[in-house]
């Protein structure tokens, strides 16, 4: 069983972070460490902090950035802000969802990929935007994102967002 | 590197340091500014900056030519943006391979590299200097104008640009009451959404009697399509911090909190650095510059909840609870954070404060309209040519912003609507393009100023789909306390989804309007009350699109999946097989060199064939 490690103390990393010991900040630290909020750690936290487990779960499920399930090896985040939406982000998300066979907010069974759709990442000039493992891919389309994910699947190096993939259709080029 | 190591203790220390810094900046007027805002970093500006640094050193120019990794330079669409000073030449889409040429030709010999210049998408004219480009020329960049001369990680840069002068002025020559009077005179209104007069907010808290007061900077920029606050915090964090300290001084608070959303890690890092620098410099902490004024600032990271933009919900979140709004009154000025009098100001509002103090309310009021003074930063995004961050005088018309500054609609399409004010705002049609962007005018037209997201929509945007999009956003974000918001939004969403599927009727539309009114009238917080706005706002000017979906079962913009079909025009199809290879649903068949067909029962309408076809043979109806 995972235990809440003793060195998990607020404010050690940065003196400017709020030191009121709030559950939110503790959950943020736990999530940073484990990539999600493991149930046994939350139970341990409730005991050690003398807070009801119900309160911890109500916070953990209220805020979007917390996850009660483990994330995949590759974390795919699609931006669904308004700017991304009007440039077709929904289609992009749908294609990823179809390709991986999972809905946004879940992880593939083999633990390889998790998909998340977030409200706005504030990089609207690059709409539609997809972030995979903290690497940003701008001006996405259904076709481009499938190529990128295929690239991950075949362990190829992912192309950068500048490499606007050109289709290999010789017929088209001569036309 | 700091010029002096010890903190500043008096006003004299401050002036001396400022003078030294100004002189050292003058001596180093030749520098390269690489945009370090999130937009440009995604385009690869960090690598560009590193190569600039290496090459400057290799050429032995490290001491002679400066390098700044700056805040947003504005033209996000065509990043990475790079500027060369002292001339002020701007280059765009700068790749790593361009760096040596820029230094060899432009920096050393003053030659201009034609291919990297900004080209006006309409006239084709190329511009050398940023100041001449229409995108910049029509703006009034009071708050973000410093971006290309200011390295956000350097407090010395900010000081050399008269930074913290306003703080010194209030600490040495103004009382809290006088600061509030000055802000009241400007009629500065909150830039975060509701537009409440900042001076009144401060006055109320100033008058509250308490042993402890708080001022919180709301950097939980939750409106989708808005990134002004992120850019301000990343590009000029000290200006926001200075505004926060002045606000604290004015209301008599000794503690400030900056509440930032977790989605903005770079902004969080820059703000933390700025706080540490200001502390080291003696501009934060105990007895600042010998004035007996103490002020501390801490950072609180949001955990992702749109409703935390509502002030009482924000306070709950900072206190570590679920961010649910509460009934007001009591107002926050009476009972806020830890039940103490609290003021919450938006990032941009606070960034205005140093300007007001430095130049005075009269000068501040020279810009803007009678009732809406000053400038406003907008994130101009969507189907627009010059996507980016713009700062304009309040009162400028939407047409000027979208067409003169924004360069008009992308790909030569028709303008359909502009969405302002986030999910609580509205969509204005072409007939209202000449409306001035002022708080009152936008509200009268059925939208609102909001925080500054300005999303431009073209003929390919379906307004019913936009209503569906915002409702689904709000359904996700409703905190759930009020029944009418929690259930009302879900039911409205179902009705609008039915419309997008062609499964609705005129009776249903009437029911939708009635429900929207009920939600508006019977929900507690501001966000809940405006959660029906996506319906009101799109119906007001675009009811004909609703009618097309309901009566003709047709989506005029070709967006709603259930109402469109994709097919292939046999005459145009060359049988190249590109679409067939790409189709994820294996819905396309046909022999090589012969025209292909789409099997409708298998088609998922993902549109990849439409994107792939080089012969425009795929038709969307």
Short mmCIF file of C-alpha atoms in Angstrom, two decimals, chain B residues 183-450:
data_model
loop_
_atom_site.label_atom_id
_atom_site.label_comp_id
_atom_site.label_asym_id
_atom_site.label_seq_id
_atom_site.Cartn_x
_atom_site.Cartn_y
_atom_site.Cartn_z
CA UNK B 183 -8.59 55.64 -9.17
CA UNK B 184 -12.20 56.78 -8.67
CA UNK B 185 -11.51 59.78 -10.88
CA UNK B 186 -10.45 57.54 -13.78
CA UNK B 187 -13.72 55.58 -13.55
CA UNK B 188 -11.60 52.48 -14.06
CA UNK B 189 -13.88 49.47 -14.38
CA UNK B 190 -12.88 45.89 -13.64
CA UNK B 191 -11.40 44.15 -16.66
CA UNK B 192 -12.33 40.64 -15.57
CA UNK B 193 -15.95 40.46 -16.64
CA UNK B 194 -18.54 42.23 -14.57
CA UNK B 195 -16.96 45.68 -15.02
CA UNK B 196 -17.53 46.93 -11.48
CA UNK B 197 -15.81 50.29 -10.77
CA UNK B 198 -12.46 49.49 -9.13
CA UNK B 199 -12.37 52.65 -7.03
CA UNK B 200 -15.73 51.85 -5.42
CA UNK B 201 -14.57 48.32 -4.62
CA UNK B 202 -11.46 49.71 -2.94
CA UNK B 203 -13.37 52.40 -1.09
CA UNK B 204 -15.78 49.90 0.42
CA UNK B 205 -12.92 47.76 1.70
CA UNK B 206 -10.97 50.81 2.87
CA UNK B 207 -13.87 51.81 5.06
CA UNK B 208 -14.33 48.36 6.56
CA UNK B 209 -12.83 48.13 10.04
CA UNK B 210 -10.74 45.02 10.64
CA UNK B 211 -7.43 43.84 12.04
CA UNK B 212 -6.65 42.06 8.77
CA UNK B 213 -7.58 42.76 5.17
CA UNK B 214 -6.69 41.00 1.93
CA UNK B 215 -6.32 41.88 -1.70
CA UNK B 216 -6.51 39.04 -4.20
CA UNK B 217 -5.46 39.16 -7.83
CA UNK B 218 -7.80 36.99 -9.86
CA UNK B 219 -5.69 35.28 -12.50
CA UNK B 220 -8.09 32.38 -12.96
CA UNK B 221 -8.71 33.33 -16.56
CA UNK B 222 -11.49 30.88 -17.25
CA UNK B 223 -13.18 32.26 -20.37
CA UNK B 224 -12.34 30.00 -23.28
CA UNK B 225 -10.67 31.95 -26.08
CA UNK B 226 -9.10 34.52 -23.77
CA UNK B 227 -5.42 34.79 -22.89
CA UNK B 228 -4.89 38.46 -22.00
CA UNK B 229 -4.19 37.79 -18.35
CA UNK B 230 -1.81 34.96 -19.11
CA UNK B 231 0.11 37.19 -21.51
CA UNK B 232 0.26 40.04 -19.02
CA UNK B 233 1.57 37.79 -16.28
CA UNK B 234 4.08 36.18 -18.59
CA UNK B 235 5.13 39.41 -20.28
CA UNK B 236 5.05 41.99 -17.53
CA UNK B 237 4.48 40.31 -14.16
CA UNK B 238 5.96 43.22 -12.22
CA UNK B 239 3.30 45.64 -13.49
CA UNK B 240 0.59 43.41 -12.01
CA UNK B 241 2.54 42.96 -8.80
CA UNK B 242 3.07 46.71 -8.49
CA UNK B 243 -0.67 47.27 -8.98
CA UNK B 244 -1.41 44.68 -6.31
CA UNK B 245 0.94 46.30 -3.78
CA UNK B 246 -0.54 49.75 -4.48
CA UNK B 247 -4.04 48.30 -4.07
CA UNK B 248 -3.01 46.75 -0.77
CA UNK B 249 -1.62 50.08 0.40
CA UNK B 250 -4.80 51.88 -0.64
CA UNK B 251 -7.24 49.64 1.23
CA UNK B 252 -4.95 49.01 4.19
CA UNK B 253 -4.15 45.36 3.52
CA UNK B 254 -0.81 43.80 4.42
CA UNK B 255 -1.38 40.56 2.56
CA UNK B 256 -1.94 39.88 -1.11
CA UNK B 257 -2.69 36.63 -2.90
CA UNK B 258 -2.34 35.90 -6.60
CA UNK B 259 -4.77 33.15 -7.59
CA UNK B 260 -3.59 31.60 -10.86
CA UNK B 261 -5.06 28.72 -12.79
CA UNK B 262 -2.93 25.61 -12.95
CA UNK B 263 -3.17 25.53 -16.74
CA UNK B 264 -0.71 28.45 -16.89
CA UNK B 265 2.56 26.97 -15.56
CA UNK B 266 4.77 29.60 -17.24
CA UNK B 267 2.77 32.44 -15.74
CA UNK B 268 3.01 30.81 -12.30
CA UNK B 269 6.80 30.55 -12.63
CA UNK B 270 7.19 34.16 -13.80
CA UNK B 271 5.00 35.49 -11.01
CA UNK B 272 6.90 33.55 -8.35
CA UNK B 273 10.16 34.88 -9.71
CA UNK B 274 8.80 38.44 -9.76
CA UNK B 275 7.71 38.16 -6.12
CA UNK B 276 11.12 36.84 -5.08
CA UNK B 277 12.88 39.65 -6.96
CA UNK B 278 10.67 42.35 -5.45
CA UNK B 279 11.31 40.92 -1.98
CA UNK B 280 15.04 40.88 -2.55
CA UNK B 281 14.91 44.43 -3.82
CA UNK B 282 13.03 45.57 -0.71
CA UNK B 283 9.87 46.45 -2.63
CA UNK B 284 7.90 43.77 -0.80
CA UNK B 285 8.16 42.81 2.83
CA UNK B 286 8.47 44.77 6.06
CA UNK B 287 8.67 48.55 6.18
CA UNK B 288 8.92 49.02 2.40
CA UNK B 289 11.35 51.88 1.59
CA UNK B 290 11.09 53.09 5.17
CA UNK B 291 7.37 53.84 4.84
CA UNK B 292 6.15 51.59 7.68
CA UNK B 293 4.02 49.80 5.10
CA UNK B 294 4.32 46.02 5.21
CA UNK B 295 3.11 43.81 2.41
CA UNK B 296 3.52 40.13 1.59
CA UNK B 297 2.29 38.27 -1.47
CA UNK B 298 1.65 34.56 -1.86
CA UNK B 299 0.53 32.49 -4.81
CA UNK B 300 -2.44 30.17 -4.78
CA UNK B 301 -2.89 27.74 -7.64
CA UNK B 302 -6.37 27.00 -8.90
CA UNK B 303 -7.38 23.44 -9.59
CA UNK B 304 -9.55 24.03 -12.62
CA UNK B 305 -13.08 25.33 -12.12
CA UNK B 306 -14.69 28.04 -14.25
CA UNK B 307 -17.04 29.02 -11.44
CA UNK B 308 -14.03 30.16 -9.38
CA UNK B 309 -14.08 33.34 -11.46
CA UNK B 310 -17.07 34.28 -9.29
CA UNK B 311 -15.59 36.14 -6.35
CA UNK B 312 -17.18 34.25 -3.46
CA UNK B 313 -16.35 30.94 -5.16
CA UNK B 314 -12.78 32.12 -5.64
CA UNK B 315 -12.49 32.89 -1.94
CA UNK B 316 -13.81 29.41 -1.10
CA UNK B 317 -11.20 27.91 -3.40
CA UNK B 318 -8.33 29.94 -1.91
CA UNK B 319 -9.51 28.76 1.51
CA UNK B 320 -9.11 25.22 0.23
CA UNK B 321 -12.77 24.28 -0.17
CA UNK B 322 -14.89 23.43 -3.18
CA UNK B 323 -15.47 26.59 -5.19
CA UNK B 324 -19.16 27.12 -4.68
CA UNK B 325 -20.53 30.67 -4.71
CA UNK B 326 -22.51 31.90 -1.74
CA UNK B 327 -25.34 34.37 -1.41
CA UNK B 328 -24.29 38.05 -1.33
CA UNK B 329 -24.54 40.25 0.72
CA UNK B 330 -22.49 40.16 2.86
CA UNK B 331 -20.09 41.43 0.23
CA UNK B 332 -16.45 40.48 0.22
CA UNK B 333 -15.50 43.94 1.46
CA UNK B 334 -17.25 42.92 4.64
CA UNK B 335 -16.67 39.19 4.77
CA UNK B 336 -14.16 37.76 2.31
CA UNK B 337 -11.10 35.55 2.63
CA UNK B 338 -10.97 34.06 6.16
CA UNK B 339 -14.09 36.18 6.83
CA UNK B 340 -11.98 39.36 6.62
CA UNK B 341 -12.58 42.35 4.31
CA UNK B 342 -11.22 41.40 0.88
CA UNK B 343 -10.87 43.00 -2.52
CA UNK B 344 -10.58 40.87 -5.64
CA UNK B 345 -9.23 42.52 -8.78
CA UNK B 346 -8.51 41.09 -12.17
CA UNK B 347 -4.94 40.97 -13.56
CA UNK B 348 -5.48 43.62 -16.22
CA UNK B 349 -7.28 45.93 -13.80
CA UNK B 350 -4.25 45.86 -11.50
CA UNK B 351 -1.85 46.41 -14.41
CA UNK B 352 -3.70 49.68 -15.09
CA UNK B 353 -3.03 50.98 -11.59
CA UNK B 354 0.68 51.89 -11.90
CA UNK B 355 -0.12 53.80 -15.11
CA UNK B 356 -2.87 55.76 -13.36
CA UNK B 357 -0.66 56.69 -10.42
CA UNK B 358 2.37 57.54 -12.55
CA UNK B 359 0.57 59.78 -15.03
CA UNK B 360 -2.50 60.83 -13.07
CA UNK B 361 -6.22 60.32 -13.62
CA UNK B 362 -6.53 63.23 -16.07
CA UNK B 363 -3.95 61.81 -18.43
CA UNK B 364 -5.45 58.33 -18.07
CA UNK B 365 -8.86 59.67 -19.05
CA UNK B 366 -7.61 61.11 -22.35
CA UNK B 367 -8.15 57.68 -23.84
CA UNK B 368 -11.51 55.98 -24.06
CA UNK B 369 -15.12 57.12 -24.19
CA UNK B 370 -17.05 59.31 -21.81
CA UNK B 371 -18.08 56.42 -19.60
CA UNK B 372 -15.44 53.80 -20.40
CA UNK B 373 -11.94 55.15 -19.89
CA UNK B 374 -8.56 53.74 -20.75
CA UNK B 375 -7.57 50.84 -22.96
CA UNK B 376 -8.65 47.23 -23.16
CA UNK B 377 -6.60 44.22 -24.14
CA UNK B 378 -8.38 41.73 -26.37
CA UNK B 379 -7.31 38.31 -27.52
CA UNK B 380 -8.33 38.48 -31.13
CA UNK B 381 -8.82 34.89 -32.23
CA UNK B 382 -10.87 32.52 -34.35
CA UNK B 383 -11.25 32.92 -38.10
CA UNK B 384 -9.10 36.02 -38.28
CA UNK B 385 -5.95 36.80 -40.25
CA UNK B 386 -3.83 38.43 -37.54
CA UNK B 387 -4.57 36.26 -34.54
CA UNK B 388 -3.01 37.88 -31.54
CA UNK B 389 -3.04 40.09 -28.53
CA UNK B 390 -4.20 43.66 -29.11
CA UNK B 391 -4.65 46.66 -26.86
CA UNK B 392 -6.96 49.41 -28.05
CA UNK B 393 -8.59 52.54 -26.66
CA UNK B 394 -12.04 51.73 -25.27
CA UNK B 395 -14.64 52.84 -27.76
CA UNK B 396 -12.85 51.67 -30.89
CA UNK B 397 -15.38 50.01 -33.18
CA UNK B 398 -15.48 46.27 -33.69
CA UNK B 399 -14.88 46.87 -37.39
CA UNK B 400 -11.63 48.71 -36.73
CA UNK B 401 -10.42 45.96 -34.41
CA UNK B 402 -11.39 43.06 -36.64
CA UNK B 403 -10.61 44.49 -40.06
CA UNK B 404 -7.98 47.21 -39.62
CA UNK B 405 -5.99 45.58 -36.84
CA UNK B 406 -7.00 41.96 -37.31
CA UNK B 407 -6.66 42.09 -41.09
CA UNK B 408 -10.14 40.67 -41.69
CA UNK B 409 -11.38 37.14 -42.11
CA UNK B 410 -9.14 34.20 -42.89
CA UNK B 411 -9.13 32.61 -46.34
CA UNK B 412 -11.28 35.34 -47.88
CA UNK B 413 -14.44 34.11 -46.17
CA UNK B 414 -17.45 36.18 -45.11
CA UNK B 415 -17.66 37.58 -41.59
CA UNK B 416 -20.58 36.14 -39.66
CA UNK B 417 -20.29 37.08 -36.00
CA UNK B 418 -17.96 38.16 -33.26
CA UNK B 419 -18.27 36.62 -29.83
CA UNK B 420 -17.25 38.68 -26.82
CA UNK B 421 -17.62 38.21 -23.09
CA UNK B 422 -16.99 34.47 -22.84
CA UNK B 423 -19.84 32.03 -22.19
CA UNK B 424 -21.85 34.79 -20.47
CA UNK B 425 -21.43 37.14 -23.41
CA UNK B 426 -22.99 37.29 -26.83
CA UNK B 427 -22.48 37.09 -30.56
CA UNK B 428 -22.82 40.25 -32.62
CA UNK B 429 -23.63 40.15 -36.35
CA UNK B 430 -22.14 42.15 -39.24
CA UNK B 431 -24.82 44.86 -38.90
CA UNK B 432 -23.32 45.80 -35.53
CA UNK B 433 -19.69 45.97 -36.61
CA UNK B 434 -19.69 49.72 -36.16
CA UNK B 435 -20.60 49.45 -32.48
CA UNK B 436 -17.96 50.92 -30.22
CA UNK B 437 -16.34 48.57 -27.73
CA UNK B 438 -17.45 50.29 -24.59
CA UNK B 439 -19.08 48.66 -21.57
CA UNK B 440 -22.53 50.18 -22.10
CA UNK B 441 -22.69 49.85 -25.88
CA UNK B 442 -21.74 46.19 -25.89
CA UNK B 443 -24.33 45.40 -23.20
CA UNK B 444 -27.01 47.30 -25.09
CA UNK B 445 -26.21 45.29 -28.21
CA UNK B 446 -26.78 42.06 -26.28
CA UNK B 447 -23.20 41.10 -25.56
CA UNK B 448 -20.73 42.29 -22.95
CA UNK B 449 -17.15 43.47 -22.55
CA UNK B 450 -16.27 40.52 -20.37
#
